[in-house]
Short mmCIF file of N, CA, C and O in Angstrom, two decimals:
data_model
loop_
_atom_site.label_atom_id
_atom_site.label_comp_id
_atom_site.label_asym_id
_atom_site.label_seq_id
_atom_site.Cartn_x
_atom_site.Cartn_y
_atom_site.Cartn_z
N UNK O 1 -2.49 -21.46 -0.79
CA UNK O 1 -1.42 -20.72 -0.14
C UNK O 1 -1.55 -19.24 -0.49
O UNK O 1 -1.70 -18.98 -1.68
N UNK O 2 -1.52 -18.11 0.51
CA UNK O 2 -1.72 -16.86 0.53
C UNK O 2 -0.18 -16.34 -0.35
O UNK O 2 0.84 -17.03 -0.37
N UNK O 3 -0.28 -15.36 -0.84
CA UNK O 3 1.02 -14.84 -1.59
C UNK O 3 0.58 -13.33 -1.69
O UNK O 3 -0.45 -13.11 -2.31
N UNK O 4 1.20 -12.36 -1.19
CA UNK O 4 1.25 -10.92 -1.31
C UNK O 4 2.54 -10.50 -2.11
O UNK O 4 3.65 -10.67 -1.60
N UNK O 5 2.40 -9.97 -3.30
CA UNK O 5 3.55 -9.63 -4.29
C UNK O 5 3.20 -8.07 -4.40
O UNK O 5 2.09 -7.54 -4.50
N UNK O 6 4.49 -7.49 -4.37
CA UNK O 6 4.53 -5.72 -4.64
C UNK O 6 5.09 -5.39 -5.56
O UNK O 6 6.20 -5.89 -5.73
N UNK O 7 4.53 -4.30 -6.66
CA UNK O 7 5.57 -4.20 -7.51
C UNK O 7 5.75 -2.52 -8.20
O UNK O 7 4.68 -1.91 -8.21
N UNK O 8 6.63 -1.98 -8.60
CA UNK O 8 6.36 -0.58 -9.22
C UNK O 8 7.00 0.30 -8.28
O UNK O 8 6.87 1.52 -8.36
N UNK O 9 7.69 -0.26 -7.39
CA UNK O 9 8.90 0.79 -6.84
C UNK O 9 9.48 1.03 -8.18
O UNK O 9 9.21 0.46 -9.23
N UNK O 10 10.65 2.35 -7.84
CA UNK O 10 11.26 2.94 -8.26
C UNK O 10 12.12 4.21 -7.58
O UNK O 10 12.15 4.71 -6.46
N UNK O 11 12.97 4.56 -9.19
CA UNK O 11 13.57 5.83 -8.49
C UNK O 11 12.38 7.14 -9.44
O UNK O 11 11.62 7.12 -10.41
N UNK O 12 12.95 8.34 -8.20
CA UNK O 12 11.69 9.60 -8.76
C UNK O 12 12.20 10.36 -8.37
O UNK O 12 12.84 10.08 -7.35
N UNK O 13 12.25 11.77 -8.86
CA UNK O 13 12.11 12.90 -8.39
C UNK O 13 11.24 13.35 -7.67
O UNK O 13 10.54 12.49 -7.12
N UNK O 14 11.02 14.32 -7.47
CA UNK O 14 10.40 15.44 -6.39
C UNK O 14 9.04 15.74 -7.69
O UNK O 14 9.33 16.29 -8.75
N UNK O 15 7.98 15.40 -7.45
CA UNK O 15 7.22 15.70 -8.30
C UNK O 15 6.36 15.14 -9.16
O UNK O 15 5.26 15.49 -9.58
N UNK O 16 7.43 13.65 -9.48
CA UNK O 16 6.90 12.82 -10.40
C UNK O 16 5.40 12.26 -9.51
O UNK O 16 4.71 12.72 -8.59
N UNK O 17 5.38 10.94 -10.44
CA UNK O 17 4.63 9.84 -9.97
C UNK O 17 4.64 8.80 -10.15
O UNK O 17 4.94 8.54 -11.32
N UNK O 18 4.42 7.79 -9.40
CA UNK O 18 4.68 6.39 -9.53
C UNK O 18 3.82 5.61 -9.00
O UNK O 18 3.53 5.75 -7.81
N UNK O 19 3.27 4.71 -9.71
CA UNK O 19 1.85 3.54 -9.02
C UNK O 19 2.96 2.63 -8.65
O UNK O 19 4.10 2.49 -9.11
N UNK O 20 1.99 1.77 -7.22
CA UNK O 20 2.53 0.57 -7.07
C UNK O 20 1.66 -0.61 -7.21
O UNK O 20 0.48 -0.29 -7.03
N UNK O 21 1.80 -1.72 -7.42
CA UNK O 21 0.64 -2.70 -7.50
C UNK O 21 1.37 -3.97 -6.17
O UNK O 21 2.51 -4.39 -5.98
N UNK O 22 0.00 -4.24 -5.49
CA UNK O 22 -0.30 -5.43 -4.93
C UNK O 22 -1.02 -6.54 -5.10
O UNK O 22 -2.20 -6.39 -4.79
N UNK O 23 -0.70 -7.72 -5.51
CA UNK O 23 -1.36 -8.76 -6.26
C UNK O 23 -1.85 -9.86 -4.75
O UNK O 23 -0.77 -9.67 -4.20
N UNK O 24 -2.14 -10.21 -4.36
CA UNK O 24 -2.77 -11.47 -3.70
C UNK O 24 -3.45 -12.18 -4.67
O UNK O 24 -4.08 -11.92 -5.69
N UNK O 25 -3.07 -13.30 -3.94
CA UNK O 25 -3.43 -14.92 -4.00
C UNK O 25 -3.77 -15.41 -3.31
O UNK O 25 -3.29 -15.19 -2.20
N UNK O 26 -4.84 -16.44 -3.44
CA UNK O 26 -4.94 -17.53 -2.49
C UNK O 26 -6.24 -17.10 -1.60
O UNK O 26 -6.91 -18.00 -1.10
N UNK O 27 -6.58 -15.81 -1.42
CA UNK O 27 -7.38 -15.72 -0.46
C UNK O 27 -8.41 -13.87 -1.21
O UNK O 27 -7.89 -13.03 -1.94
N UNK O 28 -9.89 -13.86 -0.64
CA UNK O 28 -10.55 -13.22 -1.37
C UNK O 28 -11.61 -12.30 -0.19
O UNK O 28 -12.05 -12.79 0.85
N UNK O 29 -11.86 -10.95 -0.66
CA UNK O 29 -13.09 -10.65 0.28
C UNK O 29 -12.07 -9.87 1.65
O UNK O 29 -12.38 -9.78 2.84
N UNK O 30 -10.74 -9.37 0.93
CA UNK O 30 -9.51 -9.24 1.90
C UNK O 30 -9.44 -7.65 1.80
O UNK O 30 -9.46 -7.16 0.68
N UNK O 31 -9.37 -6.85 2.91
CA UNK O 31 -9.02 -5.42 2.89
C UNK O 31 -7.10 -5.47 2.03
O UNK O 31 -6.76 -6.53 1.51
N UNK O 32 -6.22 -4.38 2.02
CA UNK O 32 -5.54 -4.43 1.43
C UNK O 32 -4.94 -2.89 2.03
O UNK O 32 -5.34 -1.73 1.93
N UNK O 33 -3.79 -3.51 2.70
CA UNK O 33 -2.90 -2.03 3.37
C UNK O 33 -1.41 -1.44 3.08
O UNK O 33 -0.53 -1.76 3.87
N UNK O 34 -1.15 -0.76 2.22
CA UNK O 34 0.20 0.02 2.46
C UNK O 34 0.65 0.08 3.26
O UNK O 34 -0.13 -0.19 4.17
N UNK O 35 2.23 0.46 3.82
CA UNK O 35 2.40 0.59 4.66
C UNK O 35 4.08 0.85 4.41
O UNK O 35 4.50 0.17 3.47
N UNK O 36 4.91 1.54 4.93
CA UNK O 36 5.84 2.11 4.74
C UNK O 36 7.34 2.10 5.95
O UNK O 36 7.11 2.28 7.15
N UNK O 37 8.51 1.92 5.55
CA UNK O 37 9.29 2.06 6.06
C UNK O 37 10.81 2.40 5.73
O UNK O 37 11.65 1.69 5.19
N UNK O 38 10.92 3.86 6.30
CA UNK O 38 12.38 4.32 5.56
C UNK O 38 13.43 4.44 6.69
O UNK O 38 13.03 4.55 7.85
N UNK O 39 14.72 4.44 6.41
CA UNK O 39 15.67 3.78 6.91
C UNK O 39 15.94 4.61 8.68
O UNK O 39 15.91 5.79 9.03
N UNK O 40 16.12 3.73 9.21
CA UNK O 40 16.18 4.14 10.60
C UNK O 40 15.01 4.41 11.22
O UNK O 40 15.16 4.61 12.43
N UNK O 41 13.84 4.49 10.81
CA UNK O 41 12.19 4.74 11.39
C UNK O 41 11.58 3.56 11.15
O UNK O 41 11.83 2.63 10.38
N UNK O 42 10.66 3.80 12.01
CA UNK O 42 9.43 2.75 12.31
C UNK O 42 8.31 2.72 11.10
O UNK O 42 8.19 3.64 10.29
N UNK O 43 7.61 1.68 11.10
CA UNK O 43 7.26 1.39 9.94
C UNK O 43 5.50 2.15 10.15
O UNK O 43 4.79 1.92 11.13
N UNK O 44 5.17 2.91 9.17
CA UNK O 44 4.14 3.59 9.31
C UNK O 44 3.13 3.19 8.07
O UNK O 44 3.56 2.74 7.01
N UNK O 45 1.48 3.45 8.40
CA UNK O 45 0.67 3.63 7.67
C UNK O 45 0.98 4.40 6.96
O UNK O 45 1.77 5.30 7.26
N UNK O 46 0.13 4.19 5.11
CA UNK O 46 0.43 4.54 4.37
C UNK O 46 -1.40 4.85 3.57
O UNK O 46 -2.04 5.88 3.35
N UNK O 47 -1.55 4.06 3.45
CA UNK O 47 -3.55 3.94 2.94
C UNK O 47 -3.62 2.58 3.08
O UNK O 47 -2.74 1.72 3.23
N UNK O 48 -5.11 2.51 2.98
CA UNK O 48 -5.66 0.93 2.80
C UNK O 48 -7.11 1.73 1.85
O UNK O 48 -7.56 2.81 1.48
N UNK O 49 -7.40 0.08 1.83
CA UNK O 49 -8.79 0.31 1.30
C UNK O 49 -9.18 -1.23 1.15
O UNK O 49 -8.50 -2.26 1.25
N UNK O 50 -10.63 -1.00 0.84
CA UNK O 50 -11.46 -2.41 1.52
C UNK O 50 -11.81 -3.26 0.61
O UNK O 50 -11.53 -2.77 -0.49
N UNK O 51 -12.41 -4.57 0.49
CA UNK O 51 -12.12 -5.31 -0.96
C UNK O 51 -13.21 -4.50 -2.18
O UNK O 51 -12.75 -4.33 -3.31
N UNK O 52 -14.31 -4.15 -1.94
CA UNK O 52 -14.88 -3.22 -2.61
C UNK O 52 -14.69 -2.24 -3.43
O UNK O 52 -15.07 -2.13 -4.59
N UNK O 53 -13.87 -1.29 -2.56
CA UNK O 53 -12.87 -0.09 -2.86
C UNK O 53 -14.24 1.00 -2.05
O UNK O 53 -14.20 2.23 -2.12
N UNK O 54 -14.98 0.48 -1.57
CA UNK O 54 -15.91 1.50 -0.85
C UNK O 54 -15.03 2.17 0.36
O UNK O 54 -15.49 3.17 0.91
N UNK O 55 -14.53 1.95 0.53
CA UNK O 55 -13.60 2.30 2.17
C UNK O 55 -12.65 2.74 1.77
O UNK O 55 -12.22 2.02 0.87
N UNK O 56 -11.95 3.73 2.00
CA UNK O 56 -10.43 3.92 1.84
C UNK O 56 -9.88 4.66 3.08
O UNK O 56 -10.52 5.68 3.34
N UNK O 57 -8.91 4.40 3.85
CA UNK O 57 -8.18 5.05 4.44
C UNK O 57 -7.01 5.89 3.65
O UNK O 57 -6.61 5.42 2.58
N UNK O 58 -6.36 7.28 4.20
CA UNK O 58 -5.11 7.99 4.33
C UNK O 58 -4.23 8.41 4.95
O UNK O 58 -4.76 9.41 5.45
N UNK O 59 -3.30 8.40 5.28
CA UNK O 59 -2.46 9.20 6.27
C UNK O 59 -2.26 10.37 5.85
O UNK O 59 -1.99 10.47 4.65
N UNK O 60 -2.31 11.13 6.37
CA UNK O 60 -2.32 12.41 7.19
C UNK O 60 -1.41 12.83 5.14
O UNK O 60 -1.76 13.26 4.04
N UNK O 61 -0.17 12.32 5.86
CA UNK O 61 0.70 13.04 5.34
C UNK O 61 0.67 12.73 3.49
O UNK O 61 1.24 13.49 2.71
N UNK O 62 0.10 11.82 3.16
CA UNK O 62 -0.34 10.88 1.57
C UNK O 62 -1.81 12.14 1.23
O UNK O 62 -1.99 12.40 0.05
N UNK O 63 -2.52 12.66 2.02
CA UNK O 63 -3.95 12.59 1.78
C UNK O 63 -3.83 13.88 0.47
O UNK O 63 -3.04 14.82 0.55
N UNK O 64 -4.65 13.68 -0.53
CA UNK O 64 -4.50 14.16 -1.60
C UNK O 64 -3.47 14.13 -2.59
O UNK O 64 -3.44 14.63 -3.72
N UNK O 65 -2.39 13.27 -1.80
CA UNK O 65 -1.89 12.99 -3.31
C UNK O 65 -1.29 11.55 -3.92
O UNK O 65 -0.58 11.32 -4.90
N UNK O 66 -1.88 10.70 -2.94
CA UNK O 66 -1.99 9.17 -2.87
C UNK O 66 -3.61 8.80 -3.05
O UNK O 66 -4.51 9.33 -2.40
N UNK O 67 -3.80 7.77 -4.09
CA UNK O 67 -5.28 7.06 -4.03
C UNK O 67 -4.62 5.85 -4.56
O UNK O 67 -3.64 5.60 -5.27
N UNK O 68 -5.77 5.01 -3.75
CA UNK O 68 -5.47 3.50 -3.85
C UNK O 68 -6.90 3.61 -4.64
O UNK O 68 -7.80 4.43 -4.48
N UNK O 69 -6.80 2.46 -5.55
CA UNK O 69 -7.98 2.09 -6.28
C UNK O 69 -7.75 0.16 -6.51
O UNK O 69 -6.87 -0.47 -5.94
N UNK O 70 -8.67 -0.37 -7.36
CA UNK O 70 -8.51 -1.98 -7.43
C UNK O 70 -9.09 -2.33 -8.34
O UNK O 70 -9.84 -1.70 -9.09
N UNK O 71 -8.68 -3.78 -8.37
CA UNK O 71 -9.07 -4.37 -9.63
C UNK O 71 -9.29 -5.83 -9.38
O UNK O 71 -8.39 -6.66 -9.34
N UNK O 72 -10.48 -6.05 -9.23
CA UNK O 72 -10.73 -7.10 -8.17
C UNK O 72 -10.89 -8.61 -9.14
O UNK O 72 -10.88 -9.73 -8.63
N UNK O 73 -11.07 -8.29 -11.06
CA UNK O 73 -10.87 -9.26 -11.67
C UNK O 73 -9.85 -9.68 -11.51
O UNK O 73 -9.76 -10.88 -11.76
N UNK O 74 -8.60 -8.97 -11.02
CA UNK O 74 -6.87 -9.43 -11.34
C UNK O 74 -6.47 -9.59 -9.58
O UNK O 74 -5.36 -9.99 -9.25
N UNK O 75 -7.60 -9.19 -8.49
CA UNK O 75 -7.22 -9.36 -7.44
C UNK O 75 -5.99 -8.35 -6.99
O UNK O 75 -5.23 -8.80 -6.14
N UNK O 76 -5.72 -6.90 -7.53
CA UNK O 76 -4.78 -6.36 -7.44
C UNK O 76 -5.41 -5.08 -6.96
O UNK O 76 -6.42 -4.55 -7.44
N UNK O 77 -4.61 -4.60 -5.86
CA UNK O 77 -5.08 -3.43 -5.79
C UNK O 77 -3.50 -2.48 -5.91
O UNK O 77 -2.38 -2.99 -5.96
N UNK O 78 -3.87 -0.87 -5.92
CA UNK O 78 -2.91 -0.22 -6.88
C UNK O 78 -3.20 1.48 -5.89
O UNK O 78 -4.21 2.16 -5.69
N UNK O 79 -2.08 1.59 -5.59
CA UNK O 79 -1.19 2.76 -5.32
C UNK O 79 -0.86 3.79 -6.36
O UNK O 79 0.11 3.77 -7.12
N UNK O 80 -1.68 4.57 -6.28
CA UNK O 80 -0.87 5.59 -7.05
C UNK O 80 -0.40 6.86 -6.33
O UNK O 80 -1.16 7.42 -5.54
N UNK O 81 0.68 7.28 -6.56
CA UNK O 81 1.67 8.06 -5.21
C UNK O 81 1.72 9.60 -7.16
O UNK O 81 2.09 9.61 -8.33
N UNK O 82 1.10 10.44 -6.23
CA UNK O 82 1.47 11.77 -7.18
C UNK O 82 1.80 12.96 -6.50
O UNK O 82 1.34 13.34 -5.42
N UNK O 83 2.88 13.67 -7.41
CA UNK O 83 3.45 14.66 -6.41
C UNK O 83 4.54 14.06 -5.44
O UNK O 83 4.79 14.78 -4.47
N UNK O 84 4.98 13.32 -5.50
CA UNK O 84 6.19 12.67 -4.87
C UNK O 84 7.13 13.52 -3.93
O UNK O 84 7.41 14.50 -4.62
N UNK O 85 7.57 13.62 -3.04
CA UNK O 85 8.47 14.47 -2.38
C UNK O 85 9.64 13.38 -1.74
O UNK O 85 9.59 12.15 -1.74
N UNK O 86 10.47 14.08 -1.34
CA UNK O 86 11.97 13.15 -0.69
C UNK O 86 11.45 12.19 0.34
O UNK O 86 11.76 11.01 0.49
N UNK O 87 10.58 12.95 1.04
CA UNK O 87 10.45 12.19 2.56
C UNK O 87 9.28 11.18 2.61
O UNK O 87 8.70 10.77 3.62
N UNK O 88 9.01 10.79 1.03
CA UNK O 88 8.46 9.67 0.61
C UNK O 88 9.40 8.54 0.17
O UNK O 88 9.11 7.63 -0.61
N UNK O 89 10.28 8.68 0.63
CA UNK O 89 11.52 7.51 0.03
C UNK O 89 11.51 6.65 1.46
O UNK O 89 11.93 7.12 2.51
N UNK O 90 10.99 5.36 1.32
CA UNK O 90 11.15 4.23 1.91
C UNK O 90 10.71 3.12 1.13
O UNK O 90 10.07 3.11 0.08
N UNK O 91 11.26 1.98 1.99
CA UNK O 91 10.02 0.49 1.32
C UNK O 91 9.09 0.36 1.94
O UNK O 91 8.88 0.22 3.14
N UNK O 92 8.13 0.45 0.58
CA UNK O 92 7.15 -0.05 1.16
C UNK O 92 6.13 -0.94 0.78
O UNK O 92 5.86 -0.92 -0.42
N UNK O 93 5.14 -2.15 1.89
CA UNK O 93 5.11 -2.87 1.88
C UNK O 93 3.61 -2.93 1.87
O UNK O 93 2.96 -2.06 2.46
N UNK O 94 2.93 -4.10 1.11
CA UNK O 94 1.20 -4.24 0.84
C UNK O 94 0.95 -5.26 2.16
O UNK O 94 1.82 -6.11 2.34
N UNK O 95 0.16 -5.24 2.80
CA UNK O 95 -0.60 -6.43 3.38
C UNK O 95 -2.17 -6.33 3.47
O UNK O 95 -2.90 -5.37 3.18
N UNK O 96 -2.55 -7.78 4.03
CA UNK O 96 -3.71 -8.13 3.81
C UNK O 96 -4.23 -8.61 5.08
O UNK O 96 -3.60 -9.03 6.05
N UNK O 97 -6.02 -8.42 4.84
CA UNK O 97 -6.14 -8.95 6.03
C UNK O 97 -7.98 -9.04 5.89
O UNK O 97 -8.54 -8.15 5.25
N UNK O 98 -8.72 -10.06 6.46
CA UNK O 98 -9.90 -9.87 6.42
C UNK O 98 -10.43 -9.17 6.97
O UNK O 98 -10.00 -8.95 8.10
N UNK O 99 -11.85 -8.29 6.43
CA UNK O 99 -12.20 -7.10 7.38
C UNK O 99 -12.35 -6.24 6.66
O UNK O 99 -12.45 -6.18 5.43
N UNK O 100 -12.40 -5.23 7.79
CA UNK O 100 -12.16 -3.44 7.06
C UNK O 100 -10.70 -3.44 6.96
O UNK O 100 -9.81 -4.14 7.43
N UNK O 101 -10.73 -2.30 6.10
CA UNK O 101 -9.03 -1.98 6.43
C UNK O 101 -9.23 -0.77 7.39
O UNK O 101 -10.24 -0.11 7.63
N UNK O 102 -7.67 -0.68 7.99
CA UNK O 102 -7.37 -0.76 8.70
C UNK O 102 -5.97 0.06 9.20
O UNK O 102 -5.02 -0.68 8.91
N UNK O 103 -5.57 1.07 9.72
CA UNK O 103 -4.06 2.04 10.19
C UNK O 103 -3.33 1.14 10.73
O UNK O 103 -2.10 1.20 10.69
N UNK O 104 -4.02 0.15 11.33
CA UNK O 104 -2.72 -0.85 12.35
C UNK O 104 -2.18 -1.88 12.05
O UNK O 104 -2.89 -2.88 12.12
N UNK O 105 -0.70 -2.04 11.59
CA UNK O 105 -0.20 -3.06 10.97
C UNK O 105 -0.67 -4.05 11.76
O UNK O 105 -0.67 -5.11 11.13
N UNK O 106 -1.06 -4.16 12.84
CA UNK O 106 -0.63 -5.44 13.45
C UNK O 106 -2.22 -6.07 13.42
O UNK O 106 -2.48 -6.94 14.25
N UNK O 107 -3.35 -5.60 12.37
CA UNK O 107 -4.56 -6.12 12.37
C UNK O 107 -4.24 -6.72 10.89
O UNK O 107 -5.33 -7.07 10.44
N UNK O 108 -3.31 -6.97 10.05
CA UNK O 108 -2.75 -7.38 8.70
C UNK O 108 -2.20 -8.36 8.94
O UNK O 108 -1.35 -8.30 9.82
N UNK O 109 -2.45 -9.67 8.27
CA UNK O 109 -2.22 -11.11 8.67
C UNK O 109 -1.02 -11.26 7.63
O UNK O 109 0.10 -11.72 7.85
N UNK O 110 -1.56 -10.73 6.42
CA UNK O 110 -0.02 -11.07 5.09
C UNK O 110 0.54 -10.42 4.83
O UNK O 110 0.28 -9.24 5.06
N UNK O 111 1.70 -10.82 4.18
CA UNK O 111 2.76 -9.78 4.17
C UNK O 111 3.29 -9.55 2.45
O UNK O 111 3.32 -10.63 1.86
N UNK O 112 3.65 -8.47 1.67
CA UNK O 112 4.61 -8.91 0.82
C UNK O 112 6.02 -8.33 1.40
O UNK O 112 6.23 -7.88 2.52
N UNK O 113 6.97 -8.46 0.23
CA UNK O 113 8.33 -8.41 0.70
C UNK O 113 8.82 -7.17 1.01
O UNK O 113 9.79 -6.91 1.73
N UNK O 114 7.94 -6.25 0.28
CA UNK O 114 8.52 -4.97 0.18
C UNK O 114 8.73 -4.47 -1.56
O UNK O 114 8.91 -5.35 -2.40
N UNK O 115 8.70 -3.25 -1.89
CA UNK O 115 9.24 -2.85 -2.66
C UNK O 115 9.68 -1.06 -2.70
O UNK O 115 8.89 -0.22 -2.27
N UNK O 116 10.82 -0.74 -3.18
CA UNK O 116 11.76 0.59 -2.45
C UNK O 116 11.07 1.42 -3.58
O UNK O 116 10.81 1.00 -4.71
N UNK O 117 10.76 2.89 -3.02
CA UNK O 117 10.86 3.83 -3.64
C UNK O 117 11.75 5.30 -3.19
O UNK O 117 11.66 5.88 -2.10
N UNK O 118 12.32 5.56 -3.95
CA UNK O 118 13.76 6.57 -3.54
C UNK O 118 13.16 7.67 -4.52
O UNK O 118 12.78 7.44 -5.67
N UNK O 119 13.13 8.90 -3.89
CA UNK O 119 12.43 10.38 -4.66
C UNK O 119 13.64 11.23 -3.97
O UNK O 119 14.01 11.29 -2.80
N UNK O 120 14.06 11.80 -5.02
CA UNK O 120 15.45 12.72 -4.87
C UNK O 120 14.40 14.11 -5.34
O UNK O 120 13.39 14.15 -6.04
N UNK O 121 15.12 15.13 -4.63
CA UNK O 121 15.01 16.47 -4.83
C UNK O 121 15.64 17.08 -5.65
O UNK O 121 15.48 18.29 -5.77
#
């Protein structure tokens, strides 16, 4: 059974930093995508990166101060969000999917639940 778990939300200021981790189960050889959604908006790319860590995608708006990296003994791959600003406050959510990774949620087969990060100014 597949299982996508998120973890390392939090609250932050304007500045800080905060990693998030995504754990999968069950399944291996899986790209691995961020992905974001804050209240009243549509849910947007965030990074991915590929089971390797040779590949990485960014959005636009993350690029230089978000890197995803992994850890493929623990099957976890890891978000690290630096430089934090307000209009980084949503939940957000890891999925998975075989392949490359990937900008389009809808090429991501698993899901986790979510986890919130709130960055005050």
């Amino acid at each position: 059974q597949v299982r996508v778990v998120e973890s390392g939300g939090g609250l932050a200021q304007a500045g800080d930093s905060l990693r998030l981790s995504c754990a999968a189960t069950g399944l291996f050889w899986h790209a691995m995508g961020w992905f974001r959604q804050a209240p009243g908006k549509e849910r947007e790319f965030v990074a991915a990166i590929s089971w390797d860590g040779g590949d990485t995608l960014y959005a636009d708006s993350v690029k230089g101060r978000f890197t995803m990296s992994r850890d493929n003994a623990e099957n976890t791959k890891y978000l690290q969000m630096n430089n934090l600003k307000p209009e980084d406050t949503a939940t957000y959510y890891c999925a998975t999917r075989y392949g490359n990774p990937s900008m389009n949620e809808h090429h991501y087969t698993f899901w986790g639940q979510g986890t919130q990060v709130s960055v005050s100014s």
